[in-house]
XYZ file of C-alpha atoms in Angstrom:
207
model
C 0.459 0.415 0.222
C 0.513 3.529 -0.498
C -0.723 6.610 0.679
C 1.585 8.436 -1.391
C 2.811 8.889 -5.270
C 6.132 6.670 -5.582
C 9.066 7.589 -5.659
C 12.130 7.458 -8.554
C 13.515 3.885 -7.334
C 15.774 1.062 -9.838
C 17.955 -1.484 -8.425
C 20.840 -3.954 -9.570
C 22.085 -7.193 -8.372
C 25.835 -8.065 -7.690
C 26.169 -11.732 -7.113
C 23.655 -12.963 -4.400
C 23.578 -8.972 -3.144
C 20.937 -6.536 -4.282
C 20.804 -3.341 -3.494
C 17.095 -0.959 -4.325
C 18.082 2.974 -4.406
C 14.730 4.928 -3.224
C 15.568 8.692 -4.521
C 13.977 10.844 -2.082
C 15.827 13.974 -1.050
C 16.219 14.997 2.407
C 14.455 11.848 4.227
C 14.463 12.456 8.161
C 15.610 9.113 9.854
C 13.844 9.328 12.586
C 10.531 8.767 10.991
C 12.037 6.540 8.406
C 11.190 2.326 9.371
C 13.270 -0.346 7.750
C 11.508 -3.844 8.069
C 12.931 -6.881 6.758
C 11.113 -10.361 6.238
C 12.585 -13.324 4.274
C 9.990 -12.828 1.890
C 9.373 -8.965 2.128
C 10.539 -5.207 2.622
C 8.177 -2.917 3.857
C 9.593 0.444 4.404
C 8.141 3.719 5.223
C 9.105 7.301 5.311
C 7.680 10.614 6.197
C 8.315 13.187 2.697
C 9.159 16.803 2.195
C 5.574 17.353 1.358
C 4.470 15.918 4.290
C 3.268 13.208 3.016
C 3.875 9.942 4.150
C 5.099 6.404 1.687
C 4.762 3.465 3.043
C 5.043 -0.018 0.305
C 4.764 -3.704 1.721
C 7.517 -4.434 -0.863
C 7.090 -8.750 -2.208
C 10.498 -9.940 -2.821
C 11.089 -11.607 -6.336
C 13.149 -13.709 -4.176
C 13.865 -14.705 -0.209
C 16.436 -13.456 1.499
C 18.650 -12.973 4.958
C 16.387 -10.561 7.004
C 19.547 -10.690 9.398
C 21.828 -9.133 6.594
C 19.982 -6.885 5.700
C 20.941 -2.905 5.962
C 19.826 0.247 4.544
C 21.030 4.426 4.625
C 20.312 7.398 4.213
C 22.163 9.632 1.855
C 21.088 13.564 0.914
C 20.306 11.982 -2.310
C 18.273 8.550 -2.279
C 18.189 5.915 0.529
C 19.498 2.841 -0.417
C 18.173 -0.159 1.022
C 21.097 -3.844 0.366
C 19.133 -7.294 0.181
C 20.968 -10.243 0.922
C 18.783 -12.877 -1.488
C 19.399 -16.960 -0.406
C 20.882 -17.976 -3.808
C 22.795 -16.402 -6.291
C 19.937 -16.611 -9.123
C 19.171 -13.813 -10.465
C 16.822 -10.840 -9.934
C 14.835 -10.237 -13.514
C 13.104 -6.781 -11.387
C 12.172 -6.521 -6.508
C 9.143 -7.710 -7.290
C 6.729 -11.466 -8.126
C 5.866 -10.889 -10.868
C 2.065 -10.757 -11.655
C 2.058 -9.165 -7.602
C 2.829 -5.069 -8.727
C 2.858 -3.525 -12.304
C 4.655 -1.383 -10.844
C 7.503 -3.599 -9.607
C 11.231 -1.857 -9.987
C 13.104 -2.456 -13.831
C 16.259 -3.977 -13.859
C 19.826 -2.156 -13.817
C 21.576 -4.321 -15.236
C 21.674 -8.534 -16.039
C 23.599 -11.093 -16.072
C 22.664 -13.674 -18.628
C 24.241 -12.956 -22.451
C 21.092 -12.989 -24.841
C 21.834 -14.501 -28.146
C 19.722 -13.238 -30.741
C 20.684 -8.956 -32.380
C 17.864 -7.356 -30.290
C 18.558 -9.296 -27.606
C 22.734 -7.582 -27.998
C 20.938 -4.380 -28.765
C 18.580 -3.892 -24.943
C 22.556 -5.736 -23.112
C 24.457 -2.539 -24.043
C 21.530 -0.024 -22.976
C 20.983 -2.188 -19.801
C 25.236 -2.208 -19.373
C 25.829 0.922 -19.119
C 23.345 2.005 -16.934
C 24.527 -0.195 -14.495
C 28.039 1.412 -14.594
C 26.193 5.848 -15.730
C 25.021 3.145 -11.951
C 28.117 2.493 -10.416
C 30.013 5.422 -11.732
C 27.299 7.400 -9.574
C 27.740 5.319 -6.062
C 31.634 5.812 -6.930
C 31.347 9.582 -7.057
C 28.885 9.976 -4.287
C 31.718 7.683 -2.341
C 34.896 9.748 -3.280
C 32.490 13.299 -2.383
C 32.028 12.216 0.712
C 35.329 10.914 1.743
C 35.658 14.340 0.886
C 33.815 15.680 2.736
C 34.966 14.554 5.700
C 38.517 14.868 4.792
C 38.004 19.158 4.336
C 36.222 19.227 7.073
C 38.800 17.465 9.059
C 41.449 20.381 7.485
C 39.137 23.086 7.548
C 39.289 22.334 11.474
C 43.356 21.870 11.338
C 43.366 25.590 9.279
C 40.989 27.338 11.931
C 43.452 25.889 15.006
C 46.062 27.142 14.041
C 45.203 30.536 11.944
C 43.362 31.567 14.971
C 46.548 29.791 17.908
C 49.345 31.733 18.982
C 53.012 31.658 17.311
C 54.402 28.783 21.044
C 50.770 26.632 19.365
C 51.920 26.886 15.793
C 55.360 26.301 16.158
C 54.139 22.805 18.784
C 51.155 22.135 15.763
C 54.099 22.181 13.016
C 56.450 20.331 14.619
C 54.670 17.380 16.129
C 52.449 16.833 12.730
C 55.957 16.743 10.822
C 58.488 14.872 12.928
C 55.477 12.393 13.978
C 54.638 11.660 9.591
C 51.320 13.367 10.496
C 50.054 11.154 13.198
C 50.012 13.114 16.158
C 49.453 16.677 16.079
C 49.567 19.006 19.104
C 49.003 22.813 20.092
C 51.777 21.951 23.161
C 55.670 23.702 22.752
C 56.722 22.719 25.801
C 55.008 19.119 26.168
C 56.987 18.509 22.835
C 60.112 21.695 22.248
C 63.268 19.735 23.502
C 62.189 15.702 22.970
C 61.801 14.443 19.304
C 57.644 13.579 18.915
C 57.238 9.789 17.606
C 54.950 8.007 15.408
C 52.055 6.889 16.852
C 49.937 4.690 13.680
C 45.814 4.146 14.803
C 44.765 1.555 16.929
C 45.811 -2.172 15.065
C 47.997 -0.868 12.577
C 51.706 -1.162 12.838
C 54.541 1.841 12.110
C 57.482 0.206 9.711
C 60.327 2.832 8.192
C 61.163 1.532 5.091
C 64.810 0.666 4.326
C 65.828 2.343 0.972
């Protein structure tokens, strides 16, 4: 059941993982509900327009609910379904149970007819485009995090005293970028050692 117009969706499959994208901007996580069942997927969220979208997808194949997850981004919701088999999904829902079943972005079966070849090329072109968009989003998210951190460091350096600035430069340079201190008295008379993140080991490169 849907109390609002169905938003734009698509999906693609890799092995037994099926990624469903629901394109809605600025979703509120607190008002979003996603429930995974072996043969169905329940989704409910409030749209920016004030309407409520609510739908139960009768899935094309059975899934493992414990492995499934969802994530809300600024432009869409990503839902990862773990199929119990590696068989191909030609739609998100079982045929005949929903006339608006989401169309597959890519197919894993290569047709032999020329008409089928043409269709396959178009589908794979769309898959490549979608994959590029996903990678770009992941890169942009990482970039935003790095830029935010660098901006914070620059602000601390700009507002710091000369001694704090010297401490930051010395600690960052000597530690290979693993330590950033603003305490000049603490670092001025000794070399700042490398402090790799937990679970990692620093090894000096022998030339």
